[in-house]
PDB file of C-alpha atoms in Angstrom:
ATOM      1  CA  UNK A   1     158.057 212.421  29.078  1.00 77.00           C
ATOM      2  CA  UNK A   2     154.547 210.757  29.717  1.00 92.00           C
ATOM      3  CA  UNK A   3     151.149 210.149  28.643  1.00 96.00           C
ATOM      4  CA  UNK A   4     149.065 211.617  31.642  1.00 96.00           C
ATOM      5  CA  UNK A   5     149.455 213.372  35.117  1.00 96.00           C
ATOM      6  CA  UNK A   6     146.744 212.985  37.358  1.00 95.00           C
ATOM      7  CA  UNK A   7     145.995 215.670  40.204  1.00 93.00           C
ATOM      8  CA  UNK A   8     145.617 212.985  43.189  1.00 91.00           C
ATOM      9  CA  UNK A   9     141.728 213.000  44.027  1.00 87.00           C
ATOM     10  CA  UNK A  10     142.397 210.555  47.336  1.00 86.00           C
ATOM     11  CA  UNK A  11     139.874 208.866  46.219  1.00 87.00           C
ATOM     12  CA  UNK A  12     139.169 205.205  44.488  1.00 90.00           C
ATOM     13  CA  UNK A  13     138.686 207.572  40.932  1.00 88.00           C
ATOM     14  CA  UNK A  14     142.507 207.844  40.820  1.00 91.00           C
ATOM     15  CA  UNK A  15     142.792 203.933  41.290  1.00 92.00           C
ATOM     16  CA  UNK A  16     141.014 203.258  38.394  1.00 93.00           C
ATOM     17  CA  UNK A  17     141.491 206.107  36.266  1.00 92.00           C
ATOM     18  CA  UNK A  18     145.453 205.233  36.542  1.00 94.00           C
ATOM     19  CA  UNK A  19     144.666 201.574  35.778  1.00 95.00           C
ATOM     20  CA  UNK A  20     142.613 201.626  32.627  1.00 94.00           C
ATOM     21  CA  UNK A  21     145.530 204.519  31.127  1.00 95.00           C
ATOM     22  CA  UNK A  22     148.385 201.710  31.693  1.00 96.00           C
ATOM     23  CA  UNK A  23     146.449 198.733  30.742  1.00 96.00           C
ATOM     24  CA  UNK A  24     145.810 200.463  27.584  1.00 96.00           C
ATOM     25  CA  UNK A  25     149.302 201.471  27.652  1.00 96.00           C
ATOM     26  CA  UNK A  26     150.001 205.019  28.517  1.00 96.00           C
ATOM     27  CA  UNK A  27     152.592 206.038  30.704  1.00 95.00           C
ATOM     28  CA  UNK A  28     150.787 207.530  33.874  1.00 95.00           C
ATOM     29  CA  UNK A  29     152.075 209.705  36.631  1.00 94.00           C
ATOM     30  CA  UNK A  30     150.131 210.150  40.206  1.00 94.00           C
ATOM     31  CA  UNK A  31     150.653 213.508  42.160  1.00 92.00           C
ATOM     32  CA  UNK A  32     151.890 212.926  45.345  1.00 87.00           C
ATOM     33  CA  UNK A  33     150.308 216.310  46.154  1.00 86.00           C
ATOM     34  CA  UNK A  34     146.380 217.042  46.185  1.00 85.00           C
ATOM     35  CA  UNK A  35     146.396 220.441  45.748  1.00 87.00           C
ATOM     36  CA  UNK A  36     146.210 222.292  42.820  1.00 91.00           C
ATOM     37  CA  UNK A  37     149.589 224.205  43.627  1.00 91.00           C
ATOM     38  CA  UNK A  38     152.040 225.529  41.359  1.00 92.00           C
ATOM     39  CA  UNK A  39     154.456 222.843  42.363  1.00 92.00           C
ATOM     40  CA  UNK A  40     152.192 220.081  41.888  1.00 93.00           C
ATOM     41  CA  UNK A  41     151.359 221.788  38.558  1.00 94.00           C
ATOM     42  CA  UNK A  42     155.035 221.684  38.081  1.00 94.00           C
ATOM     43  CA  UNK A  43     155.298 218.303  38.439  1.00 93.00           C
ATOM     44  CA  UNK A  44     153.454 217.445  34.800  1.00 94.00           C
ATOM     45  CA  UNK A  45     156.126 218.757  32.874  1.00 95.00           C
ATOM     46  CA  UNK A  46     156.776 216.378  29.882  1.00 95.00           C
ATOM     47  CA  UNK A  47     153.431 214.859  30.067  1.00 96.00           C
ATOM     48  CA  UNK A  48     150.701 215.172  27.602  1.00 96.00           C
ATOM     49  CA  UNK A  49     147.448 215.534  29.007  1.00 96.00           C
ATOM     50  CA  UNK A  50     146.541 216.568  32.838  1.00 96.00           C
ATOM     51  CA  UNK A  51     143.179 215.175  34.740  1.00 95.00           C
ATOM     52  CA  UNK A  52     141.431 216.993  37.118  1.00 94.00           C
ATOM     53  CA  UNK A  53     138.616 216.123  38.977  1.00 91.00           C
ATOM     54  CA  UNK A  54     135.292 218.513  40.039  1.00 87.00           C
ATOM     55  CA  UNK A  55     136.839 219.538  43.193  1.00 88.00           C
ATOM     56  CA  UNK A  56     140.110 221.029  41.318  1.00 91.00           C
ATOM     57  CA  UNK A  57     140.394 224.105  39.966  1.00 92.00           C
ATOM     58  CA  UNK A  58     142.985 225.593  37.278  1.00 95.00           C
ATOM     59  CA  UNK A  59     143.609 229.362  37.936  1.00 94.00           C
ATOM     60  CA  UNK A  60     144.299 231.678  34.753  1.00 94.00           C
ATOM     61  CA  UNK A  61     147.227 232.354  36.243  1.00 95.00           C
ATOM     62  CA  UNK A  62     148.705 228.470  36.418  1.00 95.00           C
ATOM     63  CA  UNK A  63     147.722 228.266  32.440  1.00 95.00           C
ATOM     64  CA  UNK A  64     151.695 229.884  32.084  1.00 95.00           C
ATOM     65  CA  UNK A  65     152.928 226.635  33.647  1.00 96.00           C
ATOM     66  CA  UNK A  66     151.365 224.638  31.981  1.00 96.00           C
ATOM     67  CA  UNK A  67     152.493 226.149  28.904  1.00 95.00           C
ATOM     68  CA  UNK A  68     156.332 225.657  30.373  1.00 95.00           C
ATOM     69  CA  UNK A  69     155.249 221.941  30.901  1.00 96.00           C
ATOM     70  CA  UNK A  70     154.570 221.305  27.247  1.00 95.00           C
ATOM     71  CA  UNK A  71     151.422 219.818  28.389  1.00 96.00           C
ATOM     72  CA  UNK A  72     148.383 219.466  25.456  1.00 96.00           C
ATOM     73  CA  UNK A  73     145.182 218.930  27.206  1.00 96.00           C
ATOM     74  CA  UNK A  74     143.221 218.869  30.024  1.00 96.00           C
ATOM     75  CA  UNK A  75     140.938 215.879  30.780  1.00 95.00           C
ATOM     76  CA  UNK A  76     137.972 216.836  33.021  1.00 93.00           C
ATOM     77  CA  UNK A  77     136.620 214.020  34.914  1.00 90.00           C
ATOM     78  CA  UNK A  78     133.313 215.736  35.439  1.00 86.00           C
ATOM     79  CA  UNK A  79     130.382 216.769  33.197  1.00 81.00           C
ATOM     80  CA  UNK A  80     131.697 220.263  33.497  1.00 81.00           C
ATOM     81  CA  UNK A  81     134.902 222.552  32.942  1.00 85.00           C
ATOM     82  CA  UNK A  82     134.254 225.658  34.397  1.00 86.00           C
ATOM     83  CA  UNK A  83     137.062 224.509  36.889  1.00 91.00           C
ATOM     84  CA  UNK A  84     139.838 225.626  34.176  1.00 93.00           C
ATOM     85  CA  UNK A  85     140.309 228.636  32.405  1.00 94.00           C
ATOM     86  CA  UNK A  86     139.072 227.943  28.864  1.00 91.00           C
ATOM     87  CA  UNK A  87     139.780 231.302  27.372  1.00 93.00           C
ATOM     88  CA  UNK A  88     143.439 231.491  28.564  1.00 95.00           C
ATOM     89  CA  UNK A  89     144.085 227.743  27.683  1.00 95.00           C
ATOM     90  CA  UNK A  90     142.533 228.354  24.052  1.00 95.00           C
ATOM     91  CA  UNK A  91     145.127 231.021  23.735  1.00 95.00           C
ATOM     92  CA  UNK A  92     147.820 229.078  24.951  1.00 95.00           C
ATOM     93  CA  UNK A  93     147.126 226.251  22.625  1.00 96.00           C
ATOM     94  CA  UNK A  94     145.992 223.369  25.242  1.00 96.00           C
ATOM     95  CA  UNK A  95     142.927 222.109  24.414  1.00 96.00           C
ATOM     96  CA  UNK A  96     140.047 220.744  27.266  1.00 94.00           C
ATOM     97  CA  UNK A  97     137.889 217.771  27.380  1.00 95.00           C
ATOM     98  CA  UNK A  98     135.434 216.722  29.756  1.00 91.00           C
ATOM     99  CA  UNK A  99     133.101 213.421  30.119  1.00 89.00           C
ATOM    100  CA  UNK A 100     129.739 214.393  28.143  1.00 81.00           C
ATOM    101  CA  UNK A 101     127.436 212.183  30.414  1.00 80.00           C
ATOM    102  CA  UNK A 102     128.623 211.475  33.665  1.00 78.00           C
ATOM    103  CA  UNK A 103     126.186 209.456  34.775  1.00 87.00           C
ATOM    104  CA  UNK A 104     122.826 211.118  33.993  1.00 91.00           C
ATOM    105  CA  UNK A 105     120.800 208.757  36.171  1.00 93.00           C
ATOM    106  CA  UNK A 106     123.160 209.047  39.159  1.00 92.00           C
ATOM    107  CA  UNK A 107     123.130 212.776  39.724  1.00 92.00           C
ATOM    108  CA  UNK A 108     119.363 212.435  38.930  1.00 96.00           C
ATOM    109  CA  UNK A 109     118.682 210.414  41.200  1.00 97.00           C
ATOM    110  CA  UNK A 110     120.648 212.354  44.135  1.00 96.00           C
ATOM    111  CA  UNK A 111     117.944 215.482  42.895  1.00 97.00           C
ATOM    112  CA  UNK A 112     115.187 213.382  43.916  1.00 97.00           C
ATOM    113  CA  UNK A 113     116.841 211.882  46.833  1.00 97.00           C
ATOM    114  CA  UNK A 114     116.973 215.401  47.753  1.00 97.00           C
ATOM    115  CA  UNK A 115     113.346 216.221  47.191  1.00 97.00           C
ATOM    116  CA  UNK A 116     112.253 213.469  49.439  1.00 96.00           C
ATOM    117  CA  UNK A 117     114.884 214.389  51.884  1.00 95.00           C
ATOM    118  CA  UNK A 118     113.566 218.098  52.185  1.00 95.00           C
ATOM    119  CA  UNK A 119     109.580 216.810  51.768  1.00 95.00           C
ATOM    120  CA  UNK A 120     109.818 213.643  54.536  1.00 93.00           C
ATOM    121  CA  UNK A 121     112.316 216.170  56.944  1.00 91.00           C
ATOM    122  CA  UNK A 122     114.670 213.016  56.866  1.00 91.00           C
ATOM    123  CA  UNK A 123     117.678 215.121  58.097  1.00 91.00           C
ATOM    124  CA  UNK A 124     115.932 216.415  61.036  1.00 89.00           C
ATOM    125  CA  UNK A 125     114.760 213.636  62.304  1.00 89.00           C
ATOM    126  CA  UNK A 126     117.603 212.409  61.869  1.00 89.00           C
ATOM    127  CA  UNK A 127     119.421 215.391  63.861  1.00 89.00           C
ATOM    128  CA  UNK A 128     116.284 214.581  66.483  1.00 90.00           C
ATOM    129  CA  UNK A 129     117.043 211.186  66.673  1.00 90.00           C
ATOM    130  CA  UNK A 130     120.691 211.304  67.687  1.00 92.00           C
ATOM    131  CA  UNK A 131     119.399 213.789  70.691  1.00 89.00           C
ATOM    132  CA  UNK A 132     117.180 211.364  71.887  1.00 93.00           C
ATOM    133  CA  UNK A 133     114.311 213.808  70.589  1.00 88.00           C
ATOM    134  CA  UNK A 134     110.919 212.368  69.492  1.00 88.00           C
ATOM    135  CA  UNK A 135     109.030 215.380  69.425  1.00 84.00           C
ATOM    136  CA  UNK A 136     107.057 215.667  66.085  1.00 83.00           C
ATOM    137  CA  UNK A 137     105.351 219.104  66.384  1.00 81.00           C
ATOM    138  CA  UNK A 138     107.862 220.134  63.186  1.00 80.00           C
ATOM    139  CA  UNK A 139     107.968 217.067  61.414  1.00 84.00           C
ATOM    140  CA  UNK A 140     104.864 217.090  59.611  1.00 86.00           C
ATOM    141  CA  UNK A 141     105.746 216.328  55.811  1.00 91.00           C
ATOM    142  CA  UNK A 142     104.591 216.640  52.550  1.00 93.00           C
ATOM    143  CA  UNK A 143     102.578 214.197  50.154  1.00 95.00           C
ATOM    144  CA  UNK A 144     104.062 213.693  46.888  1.00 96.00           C
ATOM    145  CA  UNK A 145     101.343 211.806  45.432  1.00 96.00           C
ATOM    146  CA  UNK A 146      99.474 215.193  44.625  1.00 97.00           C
ATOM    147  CA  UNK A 147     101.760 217.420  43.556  1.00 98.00           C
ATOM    148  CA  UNK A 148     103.762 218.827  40.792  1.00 98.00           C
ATOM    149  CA  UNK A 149     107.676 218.477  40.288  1.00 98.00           C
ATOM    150  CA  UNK A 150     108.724 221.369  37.668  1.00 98.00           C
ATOM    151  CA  UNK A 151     111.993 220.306  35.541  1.00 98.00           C
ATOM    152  CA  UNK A 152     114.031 222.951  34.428  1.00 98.00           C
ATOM    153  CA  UNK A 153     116.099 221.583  31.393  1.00 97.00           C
ATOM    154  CA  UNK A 154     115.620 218.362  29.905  1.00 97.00           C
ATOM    155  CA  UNK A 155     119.045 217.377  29.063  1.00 94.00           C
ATOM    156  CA  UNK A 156     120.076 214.487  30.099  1.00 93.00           C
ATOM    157  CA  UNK A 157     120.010 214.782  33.484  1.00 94.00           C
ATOM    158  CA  UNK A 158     116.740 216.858  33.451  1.00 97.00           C
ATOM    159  CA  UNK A 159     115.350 213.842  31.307  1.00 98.00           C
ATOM    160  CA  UNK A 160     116.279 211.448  33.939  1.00 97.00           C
ATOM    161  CA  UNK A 161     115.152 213.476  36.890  1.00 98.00           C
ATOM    162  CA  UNK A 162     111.623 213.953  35.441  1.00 98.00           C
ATOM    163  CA  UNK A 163     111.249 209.894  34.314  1.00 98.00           C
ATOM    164  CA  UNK A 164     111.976 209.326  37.942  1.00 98.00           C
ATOM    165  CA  UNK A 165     110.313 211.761  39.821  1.00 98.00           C
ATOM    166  CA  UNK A 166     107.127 211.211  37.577  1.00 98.00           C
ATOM    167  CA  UNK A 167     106.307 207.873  39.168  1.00 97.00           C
ATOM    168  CA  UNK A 168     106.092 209.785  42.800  1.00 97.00           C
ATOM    169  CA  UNK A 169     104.049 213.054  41.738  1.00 98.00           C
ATOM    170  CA  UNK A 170     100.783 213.654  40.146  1.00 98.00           C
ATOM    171  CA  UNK A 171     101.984 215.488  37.160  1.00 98.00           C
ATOM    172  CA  UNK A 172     105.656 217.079  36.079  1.00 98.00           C
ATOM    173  CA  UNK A 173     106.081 220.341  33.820  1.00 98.00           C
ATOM    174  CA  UNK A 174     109.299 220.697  32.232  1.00 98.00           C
ATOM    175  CA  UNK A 175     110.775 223.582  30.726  1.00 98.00           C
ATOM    176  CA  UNK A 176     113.320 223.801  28.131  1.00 97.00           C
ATOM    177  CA  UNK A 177     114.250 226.504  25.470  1.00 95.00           C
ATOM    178  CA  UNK A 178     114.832 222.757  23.187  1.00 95.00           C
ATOM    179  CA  UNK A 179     112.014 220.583  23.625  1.00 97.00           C
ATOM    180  CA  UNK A 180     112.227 217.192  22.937  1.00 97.00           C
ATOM    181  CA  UNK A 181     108.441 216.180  21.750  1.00 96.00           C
ATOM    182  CA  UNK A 182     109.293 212.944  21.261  1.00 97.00           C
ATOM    183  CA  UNK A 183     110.607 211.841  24.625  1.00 98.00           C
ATOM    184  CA  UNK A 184     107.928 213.774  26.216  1.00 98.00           C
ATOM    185  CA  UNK A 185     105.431 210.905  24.993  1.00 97.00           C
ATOM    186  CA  UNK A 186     107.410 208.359  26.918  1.00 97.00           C
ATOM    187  CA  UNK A 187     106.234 209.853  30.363  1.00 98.00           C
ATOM    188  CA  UNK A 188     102.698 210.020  30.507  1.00 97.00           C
ATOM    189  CA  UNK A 189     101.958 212.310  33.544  1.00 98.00           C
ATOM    190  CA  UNK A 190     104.416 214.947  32.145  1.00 98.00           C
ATOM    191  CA  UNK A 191     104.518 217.878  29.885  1.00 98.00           C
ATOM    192  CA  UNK A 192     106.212 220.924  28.503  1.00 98.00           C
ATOM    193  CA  UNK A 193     105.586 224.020  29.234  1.00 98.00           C
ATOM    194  CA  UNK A 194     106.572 227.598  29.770  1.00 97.00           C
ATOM    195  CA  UNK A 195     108.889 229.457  32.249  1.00 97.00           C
ATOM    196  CA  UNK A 196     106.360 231.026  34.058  1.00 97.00           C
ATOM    197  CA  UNK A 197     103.547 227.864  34.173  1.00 98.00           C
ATOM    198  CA  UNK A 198     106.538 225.782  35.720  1.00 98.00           C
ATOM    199  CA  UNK A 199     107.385 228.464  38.376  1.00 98.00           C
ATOM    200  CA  UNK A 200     103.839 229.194  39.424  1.00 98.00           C
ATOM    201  CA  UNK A 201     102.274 225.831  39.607  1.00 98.00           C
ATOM    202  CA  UNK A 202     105.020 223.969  41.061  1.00 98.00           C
ATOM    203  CA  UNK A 203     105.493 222.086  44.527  1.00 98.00           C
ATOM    204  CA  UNK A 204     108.707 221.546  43.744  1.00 98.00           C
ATOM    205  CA  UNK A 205     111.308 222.579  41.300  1.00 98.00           C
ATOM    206  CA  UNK A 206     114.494 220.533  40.299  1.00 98.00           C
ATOM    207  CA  UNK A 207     116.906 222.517  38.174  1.00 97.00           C
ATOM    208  CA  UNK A 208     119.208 220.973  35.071  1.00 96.00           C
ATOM    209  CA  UNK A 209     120.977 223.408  33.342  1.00 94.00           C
ATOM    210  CA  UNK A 210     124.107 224.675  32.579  1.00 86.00           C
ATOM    211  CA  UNK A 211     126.009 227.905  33.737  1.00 82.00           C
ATOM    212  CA  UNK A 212     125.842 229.916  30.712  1.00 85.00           C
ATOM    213  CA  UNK A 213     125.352 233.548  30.070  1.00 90.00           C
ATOM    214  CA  UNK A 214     121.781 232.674  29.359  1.00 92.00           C
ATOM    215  CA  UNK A 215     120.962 230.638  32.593  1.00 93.00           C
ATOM    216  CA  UNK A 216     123.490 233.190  34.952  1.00 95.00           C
ATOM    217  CA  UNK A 217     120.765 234.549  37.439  1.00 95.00           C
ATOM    218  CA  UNK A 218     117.761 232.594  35.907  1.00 95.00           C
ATOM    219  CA  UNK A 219     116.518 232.050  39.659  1.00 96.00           C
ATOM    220  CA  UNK A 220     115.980 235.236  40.685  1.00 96.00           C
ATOM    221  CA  UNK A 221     114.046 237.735  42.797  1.00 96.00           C
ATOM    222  CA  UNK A 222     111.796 238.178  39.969  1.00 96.00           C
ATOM    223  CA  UNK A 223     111.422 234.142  39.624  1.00 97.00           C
ATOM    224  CA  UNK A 224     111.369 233.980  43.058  1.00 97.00           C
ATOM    225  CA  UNK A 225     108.438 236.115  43.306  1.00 97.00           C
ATOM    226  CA  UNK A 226     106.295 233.915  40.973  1.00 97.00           C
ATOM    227  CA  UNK A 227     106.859 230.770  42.957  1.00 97.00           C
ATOM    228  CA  UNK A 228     103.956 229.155  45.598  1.00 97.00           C
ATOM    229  CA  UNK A 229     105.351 230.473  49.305  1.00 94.00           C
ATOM    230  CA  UNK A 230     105.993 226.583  50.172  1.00 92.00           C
ATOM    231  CA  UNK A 231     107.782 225.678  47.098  1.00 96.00           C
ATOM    232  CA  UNK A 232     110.704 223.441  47.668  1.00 95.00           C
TER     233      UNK A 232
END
């Protein structure tokens, strides 16, 4: 019997994940295994909880050994948990937890990084570079300075995203079915506004929501359509 059973990420994560259980003494077990196999599912029988990290997935067919294992819970070491079956582990009486804010200003911050990466063609000059290839016929860029940055969902990490992109652009419009007037205020060059203002006045568009029923498709053809030609 044991506390928790992590699935190995090969990674650092495991390290310290492992380390803060025991110190606060829980009995911790380490796959040997990476995979999410039923053999290395297999090997959590007896222990309470299981964590998984993003790149792991639970089928709804693995739930039934878990069940076998006794185990309780799954601990999601991600913002997410649509990499386990939540329906079939309700059923089977194993509940799911995940980290509520995973570092908001981190995966913000990668958004933007990706905006500038895609506006100042840093990968291809970067693919240029390596060739020996100084040609810059198709590196022209684009000038933040005067444009607008669209937010879609100002959660957390939407909230983040459009405090730090704010500084680089002329003016951000966020969309959210939940405004937040208050926190709104705090950036002065941004405001709310609706679906279709965001799409069609936007340079570029950084997206912040979750994968719900709601949100399943919200970029579409029809959204496309609305959307400047250059939009990134």
């Amino acid at each position: 019997m044991g506390d928790l059973y992590i699935l190995n990420t090969r990674c650092q994560l495991t390290d310290t994940i492992k380390d803060a259980f025991e110190k606060n003494g829980f009995t911790v077990k380490v796959s040997t295994d990476s995979g999410v196999t039923d053999e290395n599912l297999r090997g959590a029988k007896g222990f309470n909880a299981i964590c998984i990290f993003v790149n792991k997935k639970i089928s709804a067919e693995q739930v039934g050994i878990l069940k076998e294992n006794g185990n309780k819970l799954i601990l999601h070491c991600s913002a997410g948990f649509d990499n386990s079956p939540t329906v079939e582990l309700k059923e089977a009486g194993i509940s799911a937890a995940r980290v509520p804010s995973y570092s908001p200003g981190s995966i913000a911050e990668y958004a933007v990084t990706q905006i500038m990466a895609l506006a100042k063609n840093t990968h291809m000059s970067y693919v240029m570079t390596k060739k020996a290839d100084f040609e810059i016929t198709n590196m022209q860029c684009l000038l933040l300075e005067n444009k607008i940055c669209g937010v879609i969902g100002t959660g957390l990490i939407g909230k983040k995203c459009a405090a730090k992109i704010s500084g680089l652009v002329e003016k951000v419009l966020c969309f959210d079915v939940f405004q937040d007037n208050e926190w709104i205020k705090t950036i002065p060059n941004a405001e709310y506004a609706d679906m279709d203002t965001v799409l069609r006045n936007s340079d570029f568009i950084s997206i912040h929501v979750p994968l719900l029923p709601q949100t399943h498709h919200l970029i579409n053809e029809e959204a496309f359509a609305k959307m400047k030609n250059d939009v990134v």
